[in-house]
Coordinates of C-alpha atoms in Angstrom, one line a residue:
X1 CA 106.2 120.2 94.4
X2 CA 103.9 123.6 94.1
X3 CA 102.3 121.9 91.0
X4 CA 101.4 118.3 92.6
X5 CA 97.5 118.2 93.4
X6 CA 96.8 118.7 97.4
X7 CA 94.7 115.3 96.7
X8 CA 95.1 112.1 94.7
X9 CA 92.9 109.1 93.8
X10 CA 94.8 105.9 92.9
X11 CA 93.4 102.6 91.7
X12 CA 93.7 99.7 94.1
X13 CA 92.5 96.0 92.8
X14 CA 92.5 93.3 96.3
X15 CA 89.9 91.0 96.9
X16 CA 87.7 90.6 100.1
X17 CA 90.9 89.5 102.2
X18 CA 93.3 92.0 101.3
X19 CA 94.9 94.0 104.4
X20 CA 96.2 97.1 103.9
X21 CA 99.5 98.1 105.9
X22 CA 100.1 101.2 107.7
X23 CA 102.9 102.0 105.4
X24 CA 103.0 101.0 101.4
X25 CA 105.9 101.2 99.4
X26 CA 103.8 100.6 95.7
X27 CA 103.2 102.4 93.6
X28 CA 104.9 105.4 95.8
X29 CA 105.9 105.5 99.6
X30 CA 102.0 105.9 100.9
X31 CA 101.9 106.1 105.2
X32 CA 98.4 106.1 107.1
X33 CA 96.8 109.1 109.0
X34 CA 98.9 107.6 112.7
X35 CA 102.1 107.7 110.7
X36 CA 101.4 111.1 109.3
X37 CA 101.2 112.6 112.4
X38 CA 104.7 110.6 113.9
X39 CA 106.6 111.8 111.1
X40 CA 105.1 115.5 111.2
X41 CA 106.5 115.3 115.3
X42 CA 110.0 114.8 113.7
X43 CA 110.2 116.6 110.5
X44 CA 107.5 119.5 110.9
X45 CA 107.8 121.1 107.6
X46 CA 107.5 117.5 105.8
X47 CA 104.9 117.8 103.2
X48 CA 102.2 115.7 102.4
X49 CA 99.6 114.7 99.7
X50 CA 96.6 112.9 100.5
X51 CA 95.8 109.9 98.8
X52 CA 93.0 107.7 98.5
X53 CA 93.1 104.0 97.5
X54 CA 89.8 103.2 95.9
X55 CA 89.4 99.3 95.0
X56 CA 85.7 99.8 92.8
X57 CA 85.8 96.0 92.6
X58 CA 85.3 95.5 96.0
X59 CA 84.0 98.6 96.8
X60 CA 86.7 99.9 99.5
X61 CA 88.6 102.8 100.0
X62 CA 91.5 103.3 102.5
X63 CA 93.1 107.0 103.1
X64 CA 97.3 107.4 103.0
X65 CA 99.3 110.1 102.6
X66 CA 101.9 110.7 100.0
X67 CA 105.2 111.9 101.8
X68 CA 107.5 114.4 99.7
X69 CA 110.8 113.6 100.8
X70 CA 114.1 114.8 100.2
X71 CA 116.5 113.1 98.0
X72 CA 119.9 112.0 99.5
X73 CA 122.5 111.0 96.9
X74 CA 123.8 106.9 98.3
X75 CA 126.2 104.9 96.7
X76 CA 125.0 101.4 96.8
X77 CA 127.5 98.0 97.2
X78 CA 126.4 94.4 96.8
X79 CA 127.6 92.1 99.6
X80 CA 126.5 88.3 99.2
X81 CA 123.7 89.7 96.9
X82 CA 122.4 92.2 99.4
X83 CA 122.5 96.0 98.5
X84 CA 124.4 97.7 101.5
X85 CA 123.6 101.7 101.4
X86 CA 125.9 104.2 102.4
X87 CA 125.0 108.2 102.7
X88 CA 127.1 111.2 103.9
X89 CA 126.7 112.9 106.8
X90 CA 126.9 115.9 105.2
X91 CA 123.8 115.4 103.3
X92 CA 122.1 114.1 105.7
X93 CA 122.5 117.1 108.4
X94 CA 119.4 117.1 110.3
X95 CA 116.6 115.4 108.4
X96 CA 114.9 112.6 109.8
X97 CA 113.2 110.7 106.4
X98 CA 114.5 110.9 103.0
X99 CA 114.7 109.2 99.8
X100 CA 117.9 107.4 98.2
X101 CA 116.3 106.9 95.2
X102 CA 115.6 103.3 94.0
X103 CA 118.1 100.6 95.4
X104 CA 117.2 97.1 93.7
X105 CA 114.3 98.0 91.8
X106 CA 112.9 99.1 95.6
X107 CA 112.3 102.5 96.5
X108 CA 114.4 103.3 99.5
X109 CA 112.9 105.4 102.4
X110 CA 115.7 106.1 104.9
X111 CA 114.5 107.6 108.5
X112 CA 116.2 108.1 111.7
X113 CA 115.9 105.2 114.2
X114 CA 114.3 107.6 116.4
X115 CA 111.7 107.7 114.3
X116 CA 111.2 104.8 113.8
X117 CA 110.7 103.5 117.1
X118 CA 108.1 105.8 117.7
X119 CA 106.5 104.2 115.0
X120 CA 107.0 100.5 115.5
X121 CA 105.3 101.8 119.4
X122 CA 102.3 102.5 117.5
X123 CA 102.0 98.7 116.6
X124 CA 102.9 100.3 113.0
X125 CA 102.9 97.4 109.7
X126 CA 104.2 97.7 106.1
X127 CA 108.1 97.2 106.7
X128 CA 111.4 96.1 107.3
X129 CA 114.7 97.7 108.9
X130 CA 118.0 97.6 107.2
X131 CA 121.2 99.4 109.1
X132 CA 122.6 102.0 106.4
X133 CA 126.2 102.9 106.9
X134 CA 126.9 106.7 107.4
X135 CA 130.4 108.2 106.6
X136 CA 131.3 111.0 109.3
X137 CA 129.5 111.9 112.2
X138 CA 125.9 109.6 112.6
X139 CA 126.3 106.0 114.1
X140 CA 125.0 103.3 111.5
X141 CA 122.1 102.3 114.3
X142 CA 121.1 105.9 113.7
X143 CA 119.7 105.8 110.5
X144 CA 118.1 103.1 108.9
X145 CA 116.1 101.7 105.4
X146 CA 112.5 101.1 104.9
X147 CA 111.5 98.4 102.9
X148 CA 108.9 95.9 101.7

């Protein structure tokens, strides 16, 4: 990550209605300054790029923050055409948000439910919660999927 740029300016195209969520999954995982700081609470040497969204159209910029998560290596099943994820515990051991990779053409952001509650307290927007099955050790209600 050394060679990544502390800053980043990405193109954005909406029109006068657009609402940008607290938590973006396109084109990369993108989180706002309030989720920043949850995730920093949990995972204090979690790095971060800064990010601006500029739309020149409509003349509007919004500030996010690029996490740099972890990979985890998932095997993925299909079950009535839903992906179901599974991780080891093992490579898990005590992160609370990592990456899986891409898991139907979505990139997958798993995070402890922990976590995640003390961001859905913060009236956070931007996702959904999938339960992730975990072989040895973590419950299945403690670690869950991110998604659009």
């Amino acid at each position: 990550y050394s060679s990544l740029p502390p800053k980043m300016l990405l193109m954005a195209r909406g029109n006068k209605n657009t609402v940008y969520a607290d938590i973006l999954f396109r084109p990369v995982p993108l989180v706002r300054e309030e989720i920043k700081f949850v995730l920093e609470r949990y995972e204090p040497n979690l790095k971060f790029i800064e990010c601006i969204l500029l739309d020149q159209k409509e003349r509007h910029s919004e500030e996010y923050y690029l996490p740099l998560l972890p990979y985890i290596k998932s095997n993925v099943t299909q079950v009535n055409r839903q992906a179901k994820i599974q991780i080891e515990q093992d490579d898990v051991g005590g992160k609370v948000i990592f990456h899986a990779g891409e898991i139907q053409n979505k990139f997958s952001v798993l995070i402890r439910l922990g976590a995640v509650e003390s961001i859905l307290r913060r009236g956070a927007t931007g996702f959904t919660l999938e339960e992730v099955d975990v072989k040895g050790g973590i419950s299945c209600q403690e670690v869950v999927m991110w998604n659009i």
